[in-house]
mmCIF file of C-alpha atoms in Angstrom:
data_model
loop_
_atom_site.group_PDB
_atom_site.id
_atom_site.type_symbol
_atom_site.label_atom_id
_atom_site.label_comp_id
_atom_site.label_asym_id
_atom_site.label_seq_id
_atom_site.Cartn_x
_atom_site.Cartn_y
_atom_site.Cartn_z
ATOM 1 C CA MET A 651 -0.009 0.036 -0.129
ATOM 2 C CA SER A 652 1.521 3.461 -1.032
ATOM 3 C CA VAL A 653 1.584 6.507 0.987
ATOM 4 C CA VAL A 654 0.860 9.891 -0.402
ATOM 5 C CA ARG A 655 3.522 12.107 0.726
ATOM 6 C CA SER A 656 3.544 16.026 1.419
ATOM 7 C CA GLY A 657 4.649 16.872 -2.073
ATOM 8 C CA VAL A 658 1.594 15.338 -3.606
ATOM 9 C CA LEU A 659 -0.482 16.515 -0.777
ATOM 10 C CA GLY A 660 -0.506 20.130 -1.722
ATOM 11 C CA VAL A 661 -1.481 19.237 -5.116
ATOM 12 C CA CYS A 662 -4.135 16.948 -3.971
ATOM 13 C CA LEU A 663 -5.909 19.596 -1.818
ATOM 14 C CA ALA A 664 -5.746 21.929 -4.657
ATOM 15 C CA GLY A 665 -7.236 19.526 -6.950
ATOM 16 C CA LEU A 666 -9.495 17.497 -4.742
ATOM 17 C CA CYS A 667 -9.999 19.289 -1.482
ATOM 18 C CA TYR A 668 -11.607 22.660 -2.323
ATOM 19 C CA SER A 669 -13.606 21.491 -5.332
ATOM 20 C CA SER A 670 -15.396 18.625 -2.955
ATOM 21 C CA LEU A 671 -16.259 21.550 -0.694
ATOM 22 C CA ALA A 672 -18.100 23.250 -3.564
ATOM 23 C CA VAL A 673 -20.140 19.829 -4.006
ATOM 24 C CA ALA A 674 -23.723 20.138 -3.233
ATOM 25 C CA PRO A 675 -24.068 16.991 -0.886
ATOM 26 C CA VAL A 676 -23.223 17.676 2.805
ATOM 27 C CA PRO A 677 -19.941 15.825 3.948
ATOM 28 C CA ALA A 678 -20.027 13.392 7.161
ATOM 29 C CA GLU A 679 -16.565 14.578 8.137
ATOM 30 C CA LEU A 680 -13.629 17.381 7.609
ATOM 31 C CA VAL A 681 -10.232 16.274 7.518
ATOM 32 C CA HIS A 682 -8.119 19.041 9.280
ATOM 33 C CA PHE A 683 -4.448 18.832 7.822
ATOM 34 C CA THR A 684 -1.532 20.093 9.794
ATOM 35 C CA SER A 685 -0.714 22.429 7.090
ATOM 36 C CA GLY A 686 -4.009 24.180 7.732
ATOM 37 C CA GLN A 687 -5.847 22.868 4.773
ATOM 38 C CA VAL A 688 -9.299 20.935 5.093
ATOM 39 C CA LEU A 689 -10.886 18.417 2.944
ATOM 40 C CA ALA A 690 -14.498 17.175 3.241
ATOM 41 C CA ILE A 691 -14.912 13.523 2.849
ATOM 42 C CA GLU A 692 -17.416 10.891 3.592
ATOM 43 C CA GLY A 693 -15.434 8.897 6.038
ATOM 44 C CA HIS A 694 -11.857 7.658 6.763
ATOM 45 C CA ARG A 695 -9.932 4.799 8.571
ATOM 46 C CA VAL A 696 -6.559 4.812 9.941
ATOM 47 C CA GLU A 697 -4.200 1.817 9.352
ATOM 48 C CA GLY A 698 -0.931 2.512 11.210
ATOM 49 C CA GLU A 699 0.562 5.392 9.508
ATOM 50 C CA THR A 700 -1.934 5.343 6.692
ATOM 51 C CA ALA A 701 -5.049 7.185 6.481
ATOM 52 C CA ALA A 702 -7.649 6.039 4.054
ATOM 53 C CA LEU A 703 -9.799 8.925 2.910
ATOM 54 C CA THR A 704 -13.380 8.018 1.359
ATOM 55 C CA LEU A 705 -14.252 10.987 -1.035
ATOM 56 C CA ARG A 706 -17.861 12.443 -1.636
ATOM 57 C CA GLY A 707 -17.900 11.757 -5.177
ATOM 58 C CA GLY A 708 -16.693 7.981 -4.708
ATOM 59 C CA GLY A 709 -13.211 6.593 -4.255
ATOM 60 C CA GLU A 710 -10.635 6.368 -1.739
ATOM 61 C CA VAL A 711 -7.214 8.513 -1.223
ATOM 62 C CA LEU A 712 -4.472 7.525 0.897
ATOM 63 C CA PHE A 713 -2.457 9.862 3.076
ATOM 64 C CA ASP A 714 0.242 9.997 5.584
ATOM 65 C CA ALA A 715 -1.613 9.880 8.924
ATOM 66 C CA ARG A 716 1.058 12.191 10.504
ATOM 67 C CA LEU A 717 0.013 15.071 7.900
ATOM 68 C CA ILE A 718 -3.509 14.740 9.672
ATOM 69 C CA ASP A 719 -4.219 17.067 12.514
ATOM 70 C CA SER A 720 -8.027 15.923 13.325
ATOM 71 C CA PHE A 721 -11.008 14.748 11.914
ATOM 72 C CA LYS A 722 -14.459 16.417 12.717
ATOM 73 C CA SER A 723 -17.961 15.314 12.155
ATOM 74 C CA VAL A 724 -20.267 17.553 10.284
ATOM 75 C CA ALA A 725 -23.804 17.476 11.140
ATOM 76 C CA SER A 726 -26.104 17.110 8.515
ATOM 77 C CA PRO A 727 -28.945 19.922 8.005
ATOM 78 C CA PRO A 728 -32.458 19.466 7.828
ATOM 79 C CA PRO A 729 -33.603 18.721 4.443
ATOM 80 C CA PRO A 730 -35.122 22.056 2.854
ATOM 81 C CA PRO A 731 -38.468 22.594 2.664
ATOM 82 C CA PRO A 732 -40.252 21.839 -0.657
ATOM 83 C CA PRO A 733 -40.787 24.870 -2.634
ATOM 84 C CA ALA A 734 -44.091 26.779 -2.226
ATOM 85 C CA PRO A 735 -46.390 26.105 -4.999
ATOM 86 C CA ALA A 736 -46.491 28.895 -7.649
ATOM 87 C CA THR A 737 -49.508 31.179 -6.830
ATOM 88 C CA ALA A 738 -51.821 31.763 -9.566
ATOM 89 C CA PRO A 739 -52.807 35.638 -10.051
ATOM 90 C CA ARG A 740 -55.441 36.729 -7.750
ATOM 91 C CA PRO A 741 -58.760 36.573 -10.111
ATOM 92 C CA LEU A 742 -61.047 39.596 -9.775
ATOM 93 C CA PRO A 743 -63.949 39.511 -7.489
ATOM 94 C CA GLU A 744 -67.131 38.471 -9.110
ATOM 95 C CA THR A 745 -68.868 41.762 -10.039
ATOM 96 C CA PRO A 746 -71.660 43.105 -12.076
ATOM 97 C CA HIS A 747 -70.904 43.890 -15.722
ATOM 98 C CA ALA A 748 -67.417 42.168 -15.403
ATOM 99 C CA ALA A 749 -67.428 41.355 -19.178
ATOM 100 C CA LEU A 750 -68.301 44.889 -20.146
ATOM 101 C CA ILE A 751 -65.650 46.213 -18.106
ATOM 102 C CA ARG A 752 -63.210 43.716 -19.388
ATOM 103 C CA ASP A 753 -64.061 44.542 -22.954
ATOM 104 C CA ALA A 754 -63.641 48.492 -22.263
ATOM 105 C CA ALA A 755 -60.675 47.985 -20.656
ATOM 106 C CA ASP A 756 -59.192 46.117 -23.632
ATOM 107 C CA GLN A 757 -60.667 48.424 -26.150
ATOM 108 C CA HIS A 758 -59.171 51.685 -24.703
ATOM 109 C CA GLY A 759 -55.672 50.140 -23.287
ATOM 110 C CA LEU A 760 -56.675 49.996 -19.621
ATOM 111 C CA ALA A 761 -56.273 47.413 -16.804
ATOM 112 C CA ASP A 762 -59.237 46.036 -16.150
ATOM 113 C CA THR A 763 -58.304 46.181 -12.232
ATOM 114 C CA LEU A 764 -58.396 49.968 -12.797
ATOM 115 C CA LEU A 765 -61.661 49.984 -14.064
ATOM 116 C CA HIS A 766 -63.202 47.754 -11.399
ATOM 117 C CA ALA A 767 -61.572 50.030 -8.689
ATOM 118 C CA LEU A 768 -63.052 53.384 -10.297
ATOM 119 C CA ILE A 769 -66.323 51.737 -10.667
ATOM 120 C CA GLU A 770 -66.442 50.146 -7.165
ATOM 121 C CA VAL A 771 -65.307 53.881 -5.412
ATOM 122 C CA GLU A 772 -67.694 55.709 -7.765
ATOM 123 C CA SER A 773 -70.990 53.827 -7.646
ATOM 124 C CA SER A 774 -70.366 50.470 -5.771
ATOM 125 C CA TYR A 775 -71.453 49.068 -9.068
ATOM 126 C CA ARG A 776 -74.937 50.509 -9.234
ATOM 127 C CA ALA A 777 -75.906 51.244 -12.737
ATOM 128 C CA ASP A 778 -78.628 53.676 -11.610
ATOM 129 C CA ALA A 779 -76.397 55.978 -9.219
ATOM 130 C CA GLU A 780 -76.755 59.562 -9.257
ATOM 131 C CA SER A 781 -75.061 62.182 -7.533
ATOM 132 C CA PRO A 782 -76.361 65.504 -5.835
ATOM 133 C CA LEU A 783 -74.210 66.931 -8.444
ATOM 134 C CA GLY A 784 -75.176 65.220 -11.397
ATOM 135 C CA ALA A 785 -72.887 62.543 -12.249
ATOM 136 C CA LYS A 786 -74.578 59.552 -13.363
ATOM 137 C CA GLY A 787 -74.437 55.821 -13.820
ATOM 138 C CA LEU A 788 -71.738 53.212 -13.060
ATOM 139 C CA MET A 789 -68.548 55.646 -13.529
ATOM 140 C CA GLN A 790 -70.287 58.784 -12.545
ATOM 141 C CA LEU A 791 -70.153 60.883 -15.463
ATOM 142 C CA MET A 792 -70.977 64.515 -15.515
ATOM 143 C CA PRO A 793 -73.491 65.613 -18.422
ATOM 144 C CA GLY A 794 -70.672 67.460 -20.141
ATOM 145 C CA ILE A 795 -68.517 64.395 -20.333
ATOM 146 C CA LEU A 796 -71.833 62.033 -21.665
ATOM 147 C CA ALA A 797 -72.731 64.529 -24.224
ATOM 148 C CA ARG A 798 -68.931 64.523 -25.182
ATOM 149 C CA TYR A 799 -68.850 60.877 -25.890
ATOM 150 C CA GLY A 800 -72.721 60.775 -27.252
ATOM 151 C CA VAL A 801 -73.824 58.683 -24.436
ATOM 152 C CA ARG A 802 -77.864 59.152 -24.807
ATOM 153 C CA ASP A 803 -78.768 56.978 -21.663
ATOM 154 C CA PRO A 804 -76.204 57.478 -18.854
ATOM 155 C CA PHE A 805 -77.763 54.424 -17.069
ATOM 156 C CA ASP A 806 -76.928 51.970 -19.899
ATOM 157 C CA PRO A 807 -74.067 49.951 -18.340
ATOM 158 C CA ALA A 808 -72.185 49.377 -21.629
ATOM 159 C CA ALA A 809 -72.371 53.081 -22.908
ATOM 160 C CA ASN A 810 -71.517 54.438 -19.199
ATOM 161 C CA ILE A 811 -68.444 52.271 -18.923
ATOM 162 C CA ASP A 812 -67.355 52.868 -22.483
ATOM 163 C CA ALA A 813 -67.429 56.535 -22.325
ATOM 164 C CA GLY A 814 -65.912 56.535 -18.720
ATOM 165 C CA ALA A 815 -62.813 54.384 -20.042
ATOM 166 C CA ARG A 816 -62.385 56.633 -23.104
ATOM 167 C CA TYR A 817 -62.407 59.618 -20.706
ATOM 168 C CA LEU A 818 -60.116 57.939 -18.068
ATOM 169 C CA ARG A 819 -57.692 56.639 -20.814
ATOM 170 C CA GLY A 820 -57.096 60.554 -22.076
ATOM 171 C CA LEU A 821 -56.751 61.686 -18.506
ATOM 172 C CA LEU A 822 -54.207 58.942 -17.816
ATOM 173 C CA ASP A 823 -52.227 59.958 -21.073
ATOM 174 C CA GLU A 824 -52.204 63.430 -20.214
ATOM 175 C CA PHE A 825 -51.538 63.398 -16.206
ATOM 176 C CA GLY A 826 -50.387 60.010 -15.589
ATOM 177 C CA ILE A 827 -52.146 57.505 -12.801
ATOM 178 C CA ARG A 828 -52.146 59.699 -9.964
ATOM 179 C CA GLY A 829 -52.771 63.111 -11.755
ATOM 180 C CA GLY A 830 -55.471 61.121 -13.922
ATOM 181 C CA LEU A 831 -57.144 59.914 -11.205
ATOM 182 C CA ALA A 832 -57.317 63.255 -9.611
ATOM 183 C CA ALA A 833 -58.737 64.745 -12.589
ATOM 184 C CA TYR A 834 -61.203 62.198 -12.810
ATOM 185 C CA ASN A 835 -62.461 63.246 -9.574
ATOM 186 C CA ALA A 836 -61.712 66.984 -9.385
ATOM 187 C CA GLY A 837 -61.429 68.067 -13.066
ATOM 188 C CA ALA A 838 -58.477 68.357 -15.413
ATOM 189 C CA GLY A 839 -58.501 72.156 -14.813
ATOM 190 C CA SER A 840 -57.801 71.544 -11.193
ATOM 191 C CA VAL A 841 -54.701 69.060 -11.740
ATOM 192 C CA ARG A 842 -53.285 71.813 -14.440
ATOM 193 C CA LYS A 843 -53.691 74.473 -12.209
ATOM 194 C CA PHE A 844 -51.736 72.782 -9.114
ATOM 195 C CA GLY A 845 -49.299 70.805 -11.504
ATOM 196 C CA GLY A 846 -50.637 67.480 -10.107
ATOM 197 C CA VAL A 847 -53.138 66.070 -7.518
ATOM 198 C CA PRO A 848 -54.768 69.174 -6.189
ATOM 199 C CA PRO A 849 -54.827 69.809 -2.447
ATOM 200 C CA TYR A 850 -58.310 68.812 -1.947
ATOM 201 C CA PRO A 851 -58.882 66.077 0.847
ATOM 202 C CA GLU A 852 -61.564 64.340 -1.124
ATOM 203 C CA THR A 853 -59.412 64.048 -3.926
ATOM 204 C CA HIS A 854 -56.560 62.720 -2.165
ATOM 205 C CA ARG A 855 -58.937 60.028 -0.444
ATOM 206 C CA PHE A 856 -60.219 59.254 -4.027
ATOM 207 C CA VAL A 857 -56.893 58.524 -5.518
ATOM 208 C CA GLU A 858 -55.739 56.547 -2.443
ATOM 209 C CA ARG A 859 -58.859 54.439 -2.302
ATOM 210 C CA VAL A 860 -58.561 53.544 -6.193
ATOM 211 C CA LEU A 861 -55.103 52.665 -5.908
ATOM 212 C CA ARG A 862 -55.305 50.500 -2.716
ATOM 213 C CA ILE A 863 -58.156 48.554 -4.641
ATOM 214 C CA VAL A 864 -55.829 47.923 -7.444
ATOM 215 C CA ASP A 865 -52.898 46.913 -5.567
ATOM 216 C CA ALA A 866 -55.222 44.614 -3.237
ATOM 217 C CA ALA A 867 -56.210 42.873 -6.566
ATOM 218 C CA ARG A 868 -52.745 42.149 -7.947
#
């Protein structure tokens, strides 16, 4: 039985020891050499002045036992938990007029979650909603907006949603998401005047409420 001497030891440690430490399986033992180098192994046996080291990748290497300082057991960590299953996108809640909302969002390049949030805040999905100021329908459109988009019956869900989506699309293009929502609530003139969301508490609450609903639907 031949014994690996110190000159070969350095080559072995450079070629085997550190590459072994990079292998995924956890070793059973660590060999600490008198040179300060460390080798990860599966096991060992000592026969006289020779140490036979079983490598993790298979096979056995012989070393002069005098070159080894100590063997230390390595506790295997518990197996990692199984990966969590991929979560499917949260579906939108079942709401009235979902198909009309989706179609209008697709036609006008909007996220349907945004239209759902706007309608929830404006009318709670009530097609017959009417405000004291005269805003009508699901998207609470004022008479001037209804006339601009040729809506004859403001309480018709399809016509109201389509006009509201077209109106919102233009506001978003001009002001961005927060400014566009603020303009929907307070008017485009107010957003232009203040260079952004105007300092109206009601408008700030409106913008934040819509965005919270959008975030919760993601």
